[in-house]
Amino acid sequence: MGIGWGAFKGRSGDNAAHAHHAIQMLLAESPQALWTPMAGWQSYRGVVIGHNQQHQLAPTSEDVVLVYLDPDSDAGRRVRMLLADGFTVLSDEQTNRARTAVNASEDRRLDRLLVEAIQPTPDADASMQSADPVIAALLAALPAAIPDSLPAARLAREAGLSTSRFLHRFSAHAGLPLRPYLRWRRLLTAMAGVMRGDPLTDAALAAGFADVAHFNRTVRRHFGITPGVLLRLNDRA
């Protein structure tokens, strides 16, 4: 996982149709069965499902890659331009390039490399976020347990900026608006704790979630499944 994205590899499959906040991408070596309200049950090697779109993935016959992108991130906004009615099928060429990107990427750059693989642009570097030393220093100083009610005005004061200017510079640097960024920071911290073997409650509180129920709701909202299911997917990688 990284800020604004998550990727999981293994045999997978949902037992019911559902929708979630993140854009989901399915990448497979051979066609896998997927249900959507528009197309019913069809088989795809590569497909992108828009945020909050109903879908159901049948139990897969092989290891597949599932990628989740925050729709408000730089990468998510670029992928949204590909979607027609919240859904698009990737060509074999796009799917192969995306699978290569997943296998070859460094974790911190996976979302950028993946989007560039399916939608190449001549000015890819310019289309992504730019570094801002003031915002970078502020983010580096954030505690591991980020409070749920962390006002933008307070962070703007710490950065020596007006709130509106801070929010603009923050999005340009982080590739996400402030609130989604902070949610992803909490998710990353909590999931790292769970994967170290920490109890769900301890991991949730250490990341700044109010309680384990808040953590579970946030994971389900983004990915449509619980932290336990995400861990099982990761264990199969």
JSON list of C-alpha atoms in Angstrom, two decimals:
[
{"chain": "A", "resi": 1, "resn": "MET", "atom": "CA", "xyz": [0.00, 0.00, 0.00]},
{"chain": "A", "resi": 2, "resn": "GLY", "atom": "CA", "xyz": [0.95, 3.62, -0.51]},
{"chain": "A", "resi": 3, "resn": "ILE", "atom": "CA", "xyz": [-0.72, 7.00, -0.20]},
{"chain": "A", "resi": 4, "resn": "GLY", "atom": "CA", "xyz": [-3.78, 6.83, -2.44]},
{"chain": "A", "resi": 5, "resn": "TRP", "atom": "CA", "xyz": [-3.45, 3.22, -3.54]},
{"chain": "A", "resi": 6, "resn": "GLY", "atom": "CA", "xyz": [-3.39, -0.43, -2.52]},
{"chain": "A", "resi": 7, "resn": "ALA", "atom": "CA", "xyz": [-2.42, -3.54, -4.51]},
{"chain": "A", "resi": 8, "resn": "PHE", "atom": "CA", "xyz": [-3.06, -7.18, -3.66]},
{"chain": "A", "resi": 9, "resn": "LYS", "atom": "CA", "xyz": [-2.08, -10.39, -5.44]},
{"chain": "A", "resi": 10, "resn": "GLY", "atom": "CA", "xyz": [-3.58, -13.81, -4.98]},
{"chain": "A", "resi": 11, "resn": "ARG", "atom": "CA", "xyz": [-6.63, -15.94, -5.72]},
{"chain": "A", "resi": 12, "resn": "SER", "atom": "CA", "xyz": [-9.66, -13.90, -4.91]},
{"chain": "A", "resi": 13, "resn": "GLY", "atom": "CA", "xyz": [-13.40, -13.61, -5.28]},
{"chain": "A", "resi": 14, "resn": "ASP", "atom": "CA", "xyz": [-16.32, -11.81, -3.66]},
{"chain": "A", "resi": 15, "resn": "ASN", "atom": "CA", "xyz": [-19.38, -13.63, -2.40]},
{"chain": "A", "resi": 16, "resn": "ALA", "atom": "CA", "xyz": [-21.76, -10.74, -3.08]},
{"chain": "A", "resi": 17, "resn": "ALA", "atom": "CA", "xyz": [-22.06, -7.70, -5.33]},
{"chain": "A", "resi": 18, "resn": "HIS", "atom": "CA", "xyz": [-20.75, -4.56, -3.67]},
{"chain": "A", "resi": 19, "resn": "ALA", "atom": "CA", "xyz": [-19.38, -1.08, -4.33]},
{"chain": "A", "resi": 20, "resn": "HIS", "atom": "CA", "xyz": [-16.65, 0.97, -2.67]},
{"chain": "A", "resi": 21, "resn": "HIS", "atom": "CA", "xyz": [-14.96, 4.36, -2.79]},
{"chain": "A", "resi": 22, "resn": "ALA", "atom": "CA", "xyz": [-11.74, 3.30, -4.51]},
{"chain": "A", "resi": 23, "resn": "ILE", "atom": "CA", "xyz": [-11.41, 2.69, -8.22]},
{"chain": "A", "resi": 24, "resn": "GLN", "atom": "CA", "xyz": [-10.62, -1.01, -8.70]},
{"chain": "A", "resi": 25, "resn": "MET", "atom": "CA", "xyz": [-8.49, -2.57, -11.40]},
{"chain": "A", "resi": 26, "resn": "LEU", "atom": "CA", "xyz": [-8.37, -6.30, -12.18]},
{"chain": "A", "resi": 27, "resn": "LEU", "atom": "CA", "xyz": [-5.27, -7.62, -13.97]},
{"chain": "A", "resi": 28, "resn": "ALA", "atom": "CA", "xyz": [-5.01, -11.33, -14.83]},
{"chain": "A", "resi": 29, "resn": "GLU", "atom": "CA", "xyz": [-3.07, -13.66, -17.08]},
{"chain": "A", "resi": 30, "resn": "SER", "atom": "CA", "xyz": [-6.25, -15.28, -18.39]},
{"chain": "A", "resi": 31, "resn": "PRO", "atom": "CA", "xyz": [-9.90, -14.07, -18.45]},
{"chain": "A", "resi": 32, "resn": "GLN", "atom": "CA", "xyz": [-11.71, -14.01, -15.09]},
{"chain": "A", "resi": 33, "resn": "ALA", "atom": "CA", "xyz": [-15.45, -13.81, -14.46]},
{"chain": "A", "resi": 34, "resn": "LEU", "atom": "CA", "xyz": [-16.78, -10.47, -13.28]},
{"chain": "A", "resi": 35, "resn": "TRP", "atom": "CA", "xyz": [-20.36, -9.26, -12.86]},
{"chain": "A", "resi": 36, "resn": "THR", "atom": "CA", "xyz": [-21.51, -5.67, -13.37]},
{"chain": "A", "resi": 37, "resn": "PRO", "atom": "CA", "xyz": [-25.07, -4.32, -13.69]},
{"chain": "A", "resi": 38, "resn": "MET", "atom": "CA", "xyz": [-24.37, -3.11, -17.24]},
{"chain": "A", "resi": 39, "resn": "ALA", "atom": "CA", "xyz": [-22.80, -6.24, -18.71]},
{"chain": "A", "resi": 40, "resn": "GLY", "atom": "CA", "xyz": [-23.87, -9.07, -16.39]},
{"chain": "A", "resi": 41, "resn": "TRP", "atom": "CA", "xyz": [-21.33, -11.88, -16.08]},
{"chain": "A", "resi": 42, "resn": "GLN", "atom": "CA", "xyz": [-18.42, -11.50, -18.50]},
{"chain": "A", "resi": 43, "resn": "SER", "atom": "CA", "xyz": [-14.78, -12.59, -18.48]},
{"chain": "A", "resi": 44, "resn": "TYR", "atom": "CA", "xyz": [-11.88, -10.12, -18.62]},
{"chain": "A", "resi": 45, "resn": "ARG", "atom": "CA", "xyz": [-8.10, -10.10, -18.37]},
{"chain": "A", "resi": 46, "resn": "GLY", "atom": "CA", "xyz": [-7.98, -6.42, -17.56]},
{"chain": "A", "resi": 47, "resn": "VAL", "atom": "CA", "xyz": [-10.76, -4.13, -16.44]},
{"chain": "A", "resi": 48, "resn": "VAL", "atom": "CA", "xyz": [-11.20, -0.89, -14.50]},
{"chain": "A", "resi": 49, "resn": "ILE", "atom": "CA", "xyz": [-14.25, -0.38, -12.28]},
{"chain": "A", "resi": 50, "resn": "GLY", "atom": "CA", "xyz": [-15.10, 3.17, -11.25]},
{"chain": "A", "resi": 51, "resn": "HIS", "atom": "CA", "xyz": [-15.62, 4.25, -7.65]},
{"chain": "A", "resi": 52, "resn": "ASN", "atom": "CA", "xyz": [-18.99, 3.42, -6.10]},
{"chain": "A", "resi": 53, "resn": "GLN", "atom": "CA", "xyz": [-19.83, 1.05, -8.99]},
{"chain": "A", "resi": 54, "resn": "GLN", "atom": "CA", "xyz": [-21.51, -2.28, -8.19]},
{"chain": "A", "resi": 55, "resn": "HIS", "atom": "CA", "xyz": [-19.50, -5.35, -9.16]},
{"chain": "A", "resi": 56, "resn": "GLN", "atom": "CA", "xyz": [-18.77, -8.93, -8.14]},
{"chain": "A", "resi": 57, "resn": "LEU", "atom": "CA", "xyz": [-15.64, -10.94, -8.88]},
{"chain": "A", "resi": 58, "resn": "ALA", "atom": "CA", "xyz": [-16.12, -14.70, -9.07]},
{"chain": "A", "resi": 59, "resn": "PRO", "atom": "CA", "xyz": [-13.55, -16.91, -7.31]},
{"chain": "A", "resi": 60, "resn": "THR", "atom": "CA", "xyz": [-10.53, -16.71, -9.58]},
{"chain": "A", "resi": 61, "resn": "SER", "atom": "CA", "xyz": [-8.84, -19.70, -11.18]},
{"chain": "A", "resi": 62, "resn": "GLU", "atom": "CA", "xyz": [-5.37, -18.20, -10.76]},
{"chain": "A", "resi": 63, "resn": "ASP", "atom": "CA", "xyz": [-3.50, -15.49, -8.90]},
{"chain": "A", "resi": 64, "resn": "VAL", "atom": "CA", "xyz": [-4.71, -12.08, -10.02]},
{"chain": "A", "resi": 65, "resn": "VAL", "atom": "CA", "xyz": [-3.71, -8.52, -9.19]},
{"chain": "A", "resi": 66, "resn": "LEU", "atom": "CA", "xyz": [-6.30, -6.18, -7.69]},
{"chain": "A", "resi": 67, "resn": "VAL", "atom": "CA", "xyz": [-5.32, -2.52, -7.57]},
{"chain": "A", "resi": 68, "resn": "TYR", "atom": "CA", "xyz": [-7.29, 0.14, -5.72]},
{"chain": "A", "resi": 69, "resn": "LEU", "atom": "CA", "xyz": [-6.87, 3.86, -6.45]},
{"chain": "A", "resi": 70, "resn": "ASP", "atom": "CA", "xyz": [-8.34, 6.79, -4.59]},
{"chain": "A", "resi": 71, "resn": "PRO", "atom": "CA", "xyz": [-10.50, 8.59, -7.19]},
{"chain": "A", "resi": 72, "resn": "ASP", "atom": "CA", "xyz": [-9.30, 12.00, -5.96]},
{"chain": "A", "resi": 73, "resn": "SER", "atom": "CA", "xyz": [-5.58, 11.22, -6.33]},
{"chain": "A", "resi": 74, "resn": "ASP", "atom": "CA", "xyz": [-3.57, 12.32, -9.37]},
{"chain": "A", "resi": 75, "resn": "ALA", "atom": "CA", "xyz": [-3.49, 8.72, -10.61]},
{"chain": "A", "resi": 76, "resn": "GLY", "atom": "CA", "xyz": [-7.19, 8.23, -9.85]},
{"chain": "A", "resi": 77, "resn": "ARG", "atom": "CA", "xyz": [-8.19, 11.34, -11.77]},
{"chain": "A", "resi": 78, "resn": "ARG", "atom": "CA", "xyz": [-6.26, 10.15, -14.83]},
{"chain": "A", "resi": 79, "resn": "VAL", "atom": "CA", "xyz": [-7.91, 6.73, -14.70]},
{"chain": "A", "resi": 80, "resn": "ARG", "atom": "CA", "xyz": [-11.35, 8.30, -14.34]},
{"chain": "A", "resi": 81, "resn": "MET", "atom": "CA", "xyz": [-10.87, 9.90, -17.77]},
{"chain": "A", "resi": 82, "resn": "LEU", "atom": "CA", "xyz": [-10.76, 6.38, -19.25]},
{"chain": "A", "resi": 83, "resn": "LEU", "atom": "CA", "xyz": [-14.06, 5.29, -17.72]},
{"chain": "A", "resi": 84, "resn": "ALA", "atom": "CA", "xyz": [-17.27, 5.15, -19.74]},
{"chain": "A", "resi": 85, "resn": "ASP", "atom": "CA", "xyz": [-20.30, 4.86, -17.45]},
{"chain": "A", "resi": 86, "resn": "GLY", "atom": "CA", "xyz": [-18.00, 3.88, -14.62]},
{"chain": "A", "resi": 87, "resn": "PHE", "atom": "CA", "xyz": [-16.41, 0.89, -16.35]},
{"chain": "A", "resi": 88, "resn": "THR", "atom": "CA", "xyz": [-13.81, 0.18, -19.02]},
{"chain": "A", "resi": 89, "resn": "VAL", "atom": "CA", "xyz": [-12.18, -2.96, -20.43]},
{"chain": "A", "resi": 90, "resn": "LEU", "atom": "CA", "xyz": [-8.43, -2.82, -20.94]},
{"chain": "A", "resi": 91, "resn": "SER", "atom": "CA", "xyz": [-6.90, -4.13, -24.14]},
{"chain": "A", "resi": 92, "resn": "ASP", "atom": "CA", "xyz": [-4.47, -7.04, -23.96]},
{"chain": "A", "resi": 93, "resn": "GLU", "atom": "CA", "xyz": [-1.64, -4.56, -24.61]},
{"chain": "A", "resi": 94, "resn": "GLN", "atom": "CA", "xyz": [-2.75, -2.30, -21.76]},
{"chain": "A", "resi": 95, "resn": "THR", "atom": "CA", "xyz": [-3.20, -5.29, -19.46]},
{"chain": "A", "resi": 96, "resn": "ASN", "atom": "CA", "xyz": [0.24, -6.68, -20.26]},
{"chain": "A", "resi": 97, "resn": "ARG", "atom": "CA", "xyz": [1.91, -3.30, -19.71]},
{"chain": "A", "resi": 98, "resn": "ALA", "atom": "CA", "xyz": [0.06, -2.88, -16.41]},
{"chain": "A", "resi": 99, "resn": "ARG", "atom": "CA", "xyz": [1.04, -6.34, -15.19]},
{"chain": "A", "resi": 100, "resn": "THR", "atom": "CA", "xyz": [4.67, -5.60, -16.08]},
{"chain": "A", "resi": 101, "resn": "ALA", "atom": "CA", "xyz": [4.47, -2.32, -14.15]},
{"chain": "A", "resi": 102, "resn": "VAL", "atom": "CA", "xyz": [3.10, -4.09, -11.07]},
{"chain": "A", "resi": 103, "resn": "ASN", "atom": "CA", "xyz": [5.83, -6.72, -11.15]},
{"chain": "A", "resi": 104, "resn": "ALA", "atom": "CA", "xyz": [8.67, -4.26, -11.77]},
{"chain": "A", "resi": 105, "resn": "SER", "atom": "CA", "xyz": [7.66, -1.20, -9.76]},
{"chain": "A", "resi": 106, "resn": "GLU", "atom": "CA", "xyz": [8.92, 0.15, -6.49]},
{"chain": "A", "resi": 107, "resn": "ASP", "atom": "CA", "xyz": [5.99, 0.24, -4.07]},
{"chain": "A", "resi": 108, "resn": "ARG", "atom": "CA", "xyz": [6.03, 3.99, -3.57]},
{"chain": "A", "resi": 109, "resn": "ARG", "atom": "CA", "xyz": [5.58, 4.62, -7.30]},
{"chain": "A", "resi": 110, "resn": "LEU", "atom": "CA", "xyz": [3.19, 1.84, -8.27]},
{"chain": "A", "resi": 111, "resn": "ASP", "atom": "CA", "xyz": [0.14, 4.02, -8.84]},
{"chain": "A", "resi": 112, "resn": "ARG", "atom": "CA", "xyz": [2.06, 6.38, -11.13]},
{"chain": "A", "resi": 113, "resn": "LEU", "atom": "CA", "xyz": [3.72, 3.62, -13.15]},
{"chain": "A", "resi": 114, "resn": "LEU", "atom": "CA", "xyz": [0.49, 1.67, -13.45]},
{"chain": "A", "resi": 115, "resn": "VAL", "atom": "CA", "xyz": [-1.49, 4.61, -14.80]},
{"chain": "A", "resi": 116, "resn": "GLU", "atom": "CA", "xyz": [1.29, 5.48, -17.23]},
{"chain": "A", "resi": 117, "resn": "ALA", "atom": "CA", "xyz": [1.23, 1.86, -18.43]},
{"chain": "A", "resi": 118, "resn": "ILE", "atom": "CA", "xyz": [-2.45, 1.98, -19.39]},
{"chain": "A", "resi": 119, "resn": "GLN", "atom": "CA", "xyz": [-2.58, 5.65, -20.44]},
{"chain": "A", "resi": 120, "resn": "PRO", "atom": "CA", "xyz": [0.85, 6.80, -21.66]},
{"chain": "A", "resi": 121, "resn": "THR", "atom": "CA", "xyz": [1.36, 10.57, -21.90]},
{"chain": "A", "resi": 122, "resn": "PRO", "atom": "CA", "xyz": [4.36, 12.45, -23.30]},
{"chain": "A", "resi": 123, "resn": "ASP", "atom": "CA", "xyz": [4.46, 14.74, -20.25]},
{"chain": "A", "resi": 124, "resn": "ALA", "atom": "CA", "xyz": [3.82, 12.13, -17.56]},
{"chain": "A", "resi": 125, "resn": "ASP", "atom": "CA", "xyz": [6.22, 13.70, -15.07]},
{"chain": "A", "resi": 126, "resn": "ALA", "atom": "CA", "xyz": [4.56, 17.10, -15.41]},
{"chain": "A", "resi": 127, "resn": "SER", "atom": "CA", "xyz": [1.11, 15.64, -14.87]},
{"chain": "A", "resi": 128, "resn": "MET", "atom": "CA", "xyz": [1.99, 14.28, -11.44]},
{"chain": "A", "resi": 129, "resn": "GLN", "atom": "CA", "xyz": [2.57, 16.08, -8.16]},
{"chain": "A", "resi": 130, "resn": "SER", "atom": "CA", "xyz": [5.52, 18.43, -7.64]},
{"chain": "A", "resi": 131, "resn": "ALA", "atom": "CA", "xyz": [7.69, 18.56, -4.54]},
{"chain": "A", "resi": 132, "resn": "ASP", "atom": "CA", "xyz": [7.12, 21.35, -2.00]},
{"chain": "A", "resi": 133, "resn": "PRO", "atom": "CA", "xyz": [9.70, 21.47, 0.81]},
{"chain": "A", "resi": 134, "resn": "VAL", "atom": "CA", "xyz": [7.36, 23.34, 3.19]},
{"chain": "A", "resi": 135, "resn": "ILE", "atom": "CA", "xyz": [4.58, 20.77, 2.84]},
{"chain": "A", "resi": 136, "resn": "ALA", "atom": "CA", "xyz": [7.06, 17.89, 2.87]},
{"chain": "A", "resi": 137, "resn": "ALA", "atom": "CA", "xyz": [8.49, 19.07, 6.19]},
{"chain": "A", "resi": 138, "resn": "LEU", "atom": "CA", "xyz": [5.03, 19.42, 7.69]},
{"chain": "A", "resi": 139, "resn": "LEU", "atom": "CA", "xyz": [4.04, 15.89, 6.59]},
{"chain": "A", "resi": 140, "resn": "ALA", "atom": "CA", "xyz": [7.27, 14.45, 7.97]},
{"chain": "A", "resi": 141, "resn": "ALA", "atom": "CA", "xyz": [6.40, 15.95, 11.36]},
{"chain": "A", "resi": 142, "resn": "LEU", "atom": "CA", "xyz": [2.91, 14.46, 11.56]},
{"chain": "A", "resi": 143, "resn": "PRO", "atom": "CA", "xyz": [2.50, 11.91, 14.38]},
{"chain": "A", "resi": 144, "resn": "ALA", "atom": "CA", "xyz": [1.83, 8.26, 13.62]},
{"chain": "A", "resi": 145, "resn": "ALA", "atom": "CA", "xyz": [-1.57, 8.57, 15.31]},
{"chain": "A", "resi": 146, "resn": "ILE", "atom": "CA", "xyz": [-3.16, 11.35, 13.26]},
{"chain": "A", "resi": 147, "resn": "PRO", "atom": "CA", "xyz": [-6.21, 12.82, 15.03]},
{"chain": "A", "resi": 148, "resn": "ASP", "atom": "CA", "xyz": [-9.47, 12.49, 13.12]},
{"chain": "A", "resi": 149, "resn": "SER", "atom": "CA", "xyz": [-10.21, 16.17, 13.74]},
{"chain": "A", "resi": 150, "resn": "LEU", "atom": "CA", "xyz": [-6.98, 17.78, 12.52]},
{"chain": "A", "resi": 151, "resn": "PRO", "atom": "CA", "xyz": [-8.04, 21.20, 11.20]},
{"chain": "A", "resi": 152, "resn": "ALA", "atom": "CA", "xyz": [-6.62, 22.49, 7.93]},
{"chain": "A", "resi": 153, "resn": "ALA", "atom": "CA", "xyz": [-6.33, 25.92, 9.54]},
{"chain": "A", "resi": 154, "resn": "ARG", "atom": "CA", "xyz": [-3.97, 24.56, 12.19]},
{"chain": "A", "resi": 155, "resn": "LEU", "atom": "CA", "xyz": [-1.73, 22.90, 9.61]},
{"chain": "A", "resi": 156, "resn": "ALA", "atom": "CA", "xyz": [-1.78, 26.07, 7.51]},
{"chain": "A", "resi": 157, "resn": "ARG", "atom": "CA", "xyz": [-0.58, 28.09, 10.50]},
{"chain": "A", "resi": 158, "resn": "GLU", "atom": "CA", "xyz": [2.24, 25.62, 11.11]},
{"chain": "A", "resi": 159, "resn": "ALA", "atom": "CA", "xyz": [3.23, 25.99, 7.45]},
{"chain": "A", "resi": 160, "resn": "GLY", "atom": "CA", "xyz": [3.00, 29.80, 7.63]},
{"chain": "A", "resi": 161, "resn": "LEU", "atom": "CA", "xyz": [0.33, 29.92, 4.93]},
{"chain": "A", "resi": 162, "resn": "SER", "atom": "CA", "xyz": [-3.28, 30.99, 4.56]},
{"chain": "A", "resi": 163, "resn": "THR", "atom": "CA", "xyz": [-5.70, 28.06, 4.66]},
{"chain": "A", "resi": 164, "resn": "SER", "atom": "CA", "xyz": [-6.64, 28.38, 0.98]},
{"chain": "A", "resi": 165, "resn": "ARG", "atom": "CA", "xyz": [-3.01, 28.64, -0.13]},
{"chain": "A", "resi": 166, "resn": "PHE", "atom": "CA", "xyz": [-2.05, 25.73, 2.11]},
{"chain": "A", "resi": 167, "resn": "LEU", "atom": "CA", "xyz": [-4.76, 23.47, 0.67]},
{"chain": "A", "resi": 168, "resn": "HIS", "atom": "CA", "xyz": [-3.71, 24.32, -2.88]},
{"chain": "A", "resi": 169, "resn": "ARG", "atom": "CA", "xyz": [-0.03, 23.65, -2.21]},
{"chain": "A", "resi": 170, "resn": "PHE", "atom": "CA", "xyz": [-0.87, 20.52, -0.23]},
{"chain": "A", "resi": 171, "resn": "SER", "atom": "CA", "xyz": [-2.79, 18.93, -3.12]},
{"chain": "A", "resi": 172, "resn": "ALA", "atom": "CA", "xyz": [-0.06, 19.86, -5.60]},
{"chain": "A", "resi": 173, "resn": "HIS", "atom": "CA", "xyz": [2.59, 18.23, -3.40]},
{"chain": "A", "resi": 174, "resn": "ALA", "atom": "CA", "xyz": [0.73, 15.16, -2.09]},
{"chain": "A", "resi": 175, "resn": "GLY", "atom": "CA", "xyz": [-1.35, 14.35, -5.16]},
{"chain": "A", "resi": 176, "resn": "LEU", "atom": "CA", "xyz": [-4.43, 14.18, -2.93]},
{"chain": "A", "resi": 177, "resn": "PRO", "atom": "CA", "xyz": [-6.58, 16.70, -1.06]},
{"chain": "A", "resi": 178, "resn": "LEU", "atom": "CA", "xyz": [-5.87, 16.96, 2.67]},
{"chain": "A", "resi": 179, "resn": "ARG", "atom": "CA", "xyz": [-8.69, 14.81, 4.08]},
{"chain": "A", "resi": 180, "resn": "PRO", "atom": "CA", "xyz": [-8.20, 11.79, 1.78]},
{"chain": "A", "resi": 181, "resn": "TYR", "atom": "CA", "xyz": [-4.44, 12.01, 2.36]},
{"chain": "A", "resi": 182, "resn": "LEU", "atom": "CA", "xyz": [-4.86, 11.86, 6.13]},
{"chain": "A", "resi": 183, "resn": "ARG", "atom": "CA", "xyz": [-7.22, 8.86, 5.81]},
{"chain": "A", "resi": 184, "resn": "TRP", "atom": "CA", "xyz": [-4.63, 7.01, 3.73]},
{"chain": "A", "resi": 185, "resn": "ARG", "atom": "CA", "xyz": [-1.92, 7.82, 6.28]},
{"chain": "A", "resi": 186, "resn": "ARG", "atom": "CA", "xyz": [-4.09, 6.28, 9.01]},
{"chain": "A", "resi": 187, "resn": "LEU", "atom": "CA", "xyz": [-4.85, 3.25, 6.85]},
{"chain": "A", "resi": 188, "resn": "LEU", "atom": "CA", "xyz": [-1.17, 2.68, 6.11]},
{"chain": "A", "resi": 189, "resn": "THR", "atom": "CA", "xyz": [-0.16, 2.95, 9.76]},
{"chain": "A", "resi": 190, "resn": "ALA", "atom": "CA", "xyz": [-2.96, 0.67, 10.96]},
{"chain": "A", "resi": 191, "resn": "MET", "atom": "CA", "xyz": [-2.42, -1.98, 8.27]},
{"chain": "A", "resi": 192, "resn": "ALA", "atom": "CA", "xyz": [1.33, -1.98, 8.98]},
{"chain": "A", "resi": 193, "resn": "GLY", "atom": "CA", "xyz": [0.54, -2.70, 12.62]},
{"chain": "A", "resi": 194, "resn": "VAL", "atom": "CA", "xyz": [-1.88, -5.49, 11.77]},
{"chain": "A", "resi": 195, "resn": "MET", "atom": "CA", "xyz": [0.64, -7.09, 9.42]},
{"chain": "A", "resi": 196, "resn": "ARG", "atom": "CA", "xyz": [3.22, -7.01, 12.22]},
{"chain": "A", "resi": 197, "resn": "GLY", "atom": "CA", "xyz": [0.79, -9.06, 14.28]},
{"chain": "A", "resi": 198, "resn": "ASP", "atom": "CA", "xyz": [-0.72, -6.28, 16.41]},
{"chain": "A", "resi": 199, "resn": "PRO", "atom": "CA", "xyz": [-4.35, -6.81, 17.48]},
{"chain": "A", "resi": 200, "resn": "LEU", "atom": "CA", "xyz": [-6.82, -4.87, 15.33]},
{"chain": "A", "resi": 201, "resn": "THR", "atom": "CA", "xyz": [-7.79, -2.60, 18.22]},
{"chain": "A", "resi": 202, "resn": "ASP", "atom": "CA", "xyz": [-4.19, -1.70, 19.04]},
{"chain": "A", "resi": 203, "resn": "ALA", "atom": "CA", "xyz": [-3.34, -1.08, 15.38]},
{"chain": "A", "resi": 204, "resn": "ALA", "atom": "CA", "xyz": [-6.42, 1.11, 14.91]},
{"chain": "A", "resi": 205, "resn": "LEU", "atom": "CA", "xyz": [-5.77, 3.27, 17.97]},
{"chain": "A", "resi": 206, "resn": "ALA", "atom": "CA", "xyz": [-2.07, 3.64, 17.14]},
{"chain": "A", "resi": 207, "resn": "ALA", "atom": "CA", "xyz": [-3.03, 5.08, 13.75]},
{"chain": "A", "resi": 208, "resn": "GLY", "atom": "CA", "xyz": [-5.51, 7.60, 15.13]},
{"chain": "A", "resi": 209, "resn": "PHE", "atom": "CA", "xyz": [-8.78, 5.78, 14.48]},
{"chain": "A", "resi": 210, "resn": "ALA", "atom": "CA", "xyz": [-11.37, 6.29, 17.21]},
{"chain": "A", "resi": 211, "resn": "ASP", "atom": "CA", "xyz": [-11.77, 2.52, 17.63]},
{"chain": "A", "resi": 212, "resn": "VAL", "atom": "CA", "xyz": [-11.56, -0.72, 15.68]},
{"chain": "A", "resi": 213, "resn": "ALA", "atom": "CA", "xyz": [-15.09, -0.21, 14.30]},
{"chain": "A", "resi": 214, "resn": "HIS", "atom": "CA", "xyz": [-13.95, 3.09, 12.76]},
{"chain": "A", "resi": 215, "resn": "PHE", "atom": "CA", "xyz": [-10.96, 1.31, 11.22]},
{"chain": "A", "resi": 216, "resn": "ASN", "atom": "CA", "xyz": [-13.15, -1.47, 9.82]},
{"chain": "A", "resi": 217, "resn": "ARG", "atom": "CA", "xyz": [-15.63, 1.03, 8.35]},
{"chain": "A", "resi": 218, "resn": "THR", "atom": "CA", "xyz": [-12.85, 3.00, 6.66]},
{"chain": "A", "resi": 219, "resn": "VAL", "atom": "CA", "xyz": [-11.27, -0.11, 5.11]},
{"chain": "A", "resi": 220, "resn": "ARG", "atom": "CA", "xyz": [-14.66, -1.37, 3.92]},
{"chain": "A", "resi": 221, "resn": "ARG", "atom": "CA", "xyz": [-15.54, 2.05, 2.49]},
{"chain": "A", "resi": 222, "resn": "HIS", "atom": "CA", "xyz": [-12.33, 2.17, 0.46]},
{"chain": "A", "resi": 223, "resn": "PHE", "atom": "CA", "xyz": [-11.97, -1.47, -0.60]},
{"chain": "A", "resi": 224, "resn": "GLY", "atom": "CA", "xyz": [-15.36, -3.11, -0.02]},
{"chain": "A", "resi": 225, "resn": "ILE", "atom": "CA", "xyz": [-13.86, -5.73, 2.29]},
{"chain": "A", "resi": 226, "resn": "THR", "atom": "CA", "xyz": [-12.55, -5.92, 5.87]},
{"chain": "A", "resi": 227, "resn": "PRO", "atom": "CA", "xyz": [-8.92, -5.72, 7.09]},
{"chain": "A", "resi": 228, "resn": "GLY", "atom": "CA", "xyz": [-8.97, -9.48, 7.67]},
{"chain": "A", "resi": 229, "resn": "VAL", "atom": "CA", "xyz": [-9.82, -10.18, 4.02]},
{"chain": "A", "resi": 230, "resn": "LEU", "atom": "CA", "xyz": [-7.12, -7.78, 2.84]},
{"chain": "A", "resi": 231, "resn": "LEU", "atom": "CA", "xyz": [-4.59, -9.63, 4.97]},
{"chain": "A", "resi": 232, "resn": "ARG", "atom": "CA", "xyz": [-5.62, -12.98, 3.53]},
{"chain": "A", "resi": 233, "resn": "LEU", "atom": "CA", "xyz": [-5.20, -11.56, 0.01]},
{"chain": "A", "resi": 234, "resn": "ASN", "atom": "CA", "xyz": [-1.74, -10.30, 0.93]},
{"chain": "A", "resi": 235, "resn": "ASP", "atom": "CA", "xyz": [-0.78, -13.63, 2.51]},
{"chain": "A", "resi": 236, "resn": "ARG", "atom": "CA", "xyz": [-1.40, -15.33, -0.83]},
{"chain": "A", "resi": 237, "resn": "ALA", "atom": "CA", "xyz": [0.94, -13.00, -2.70]}
]
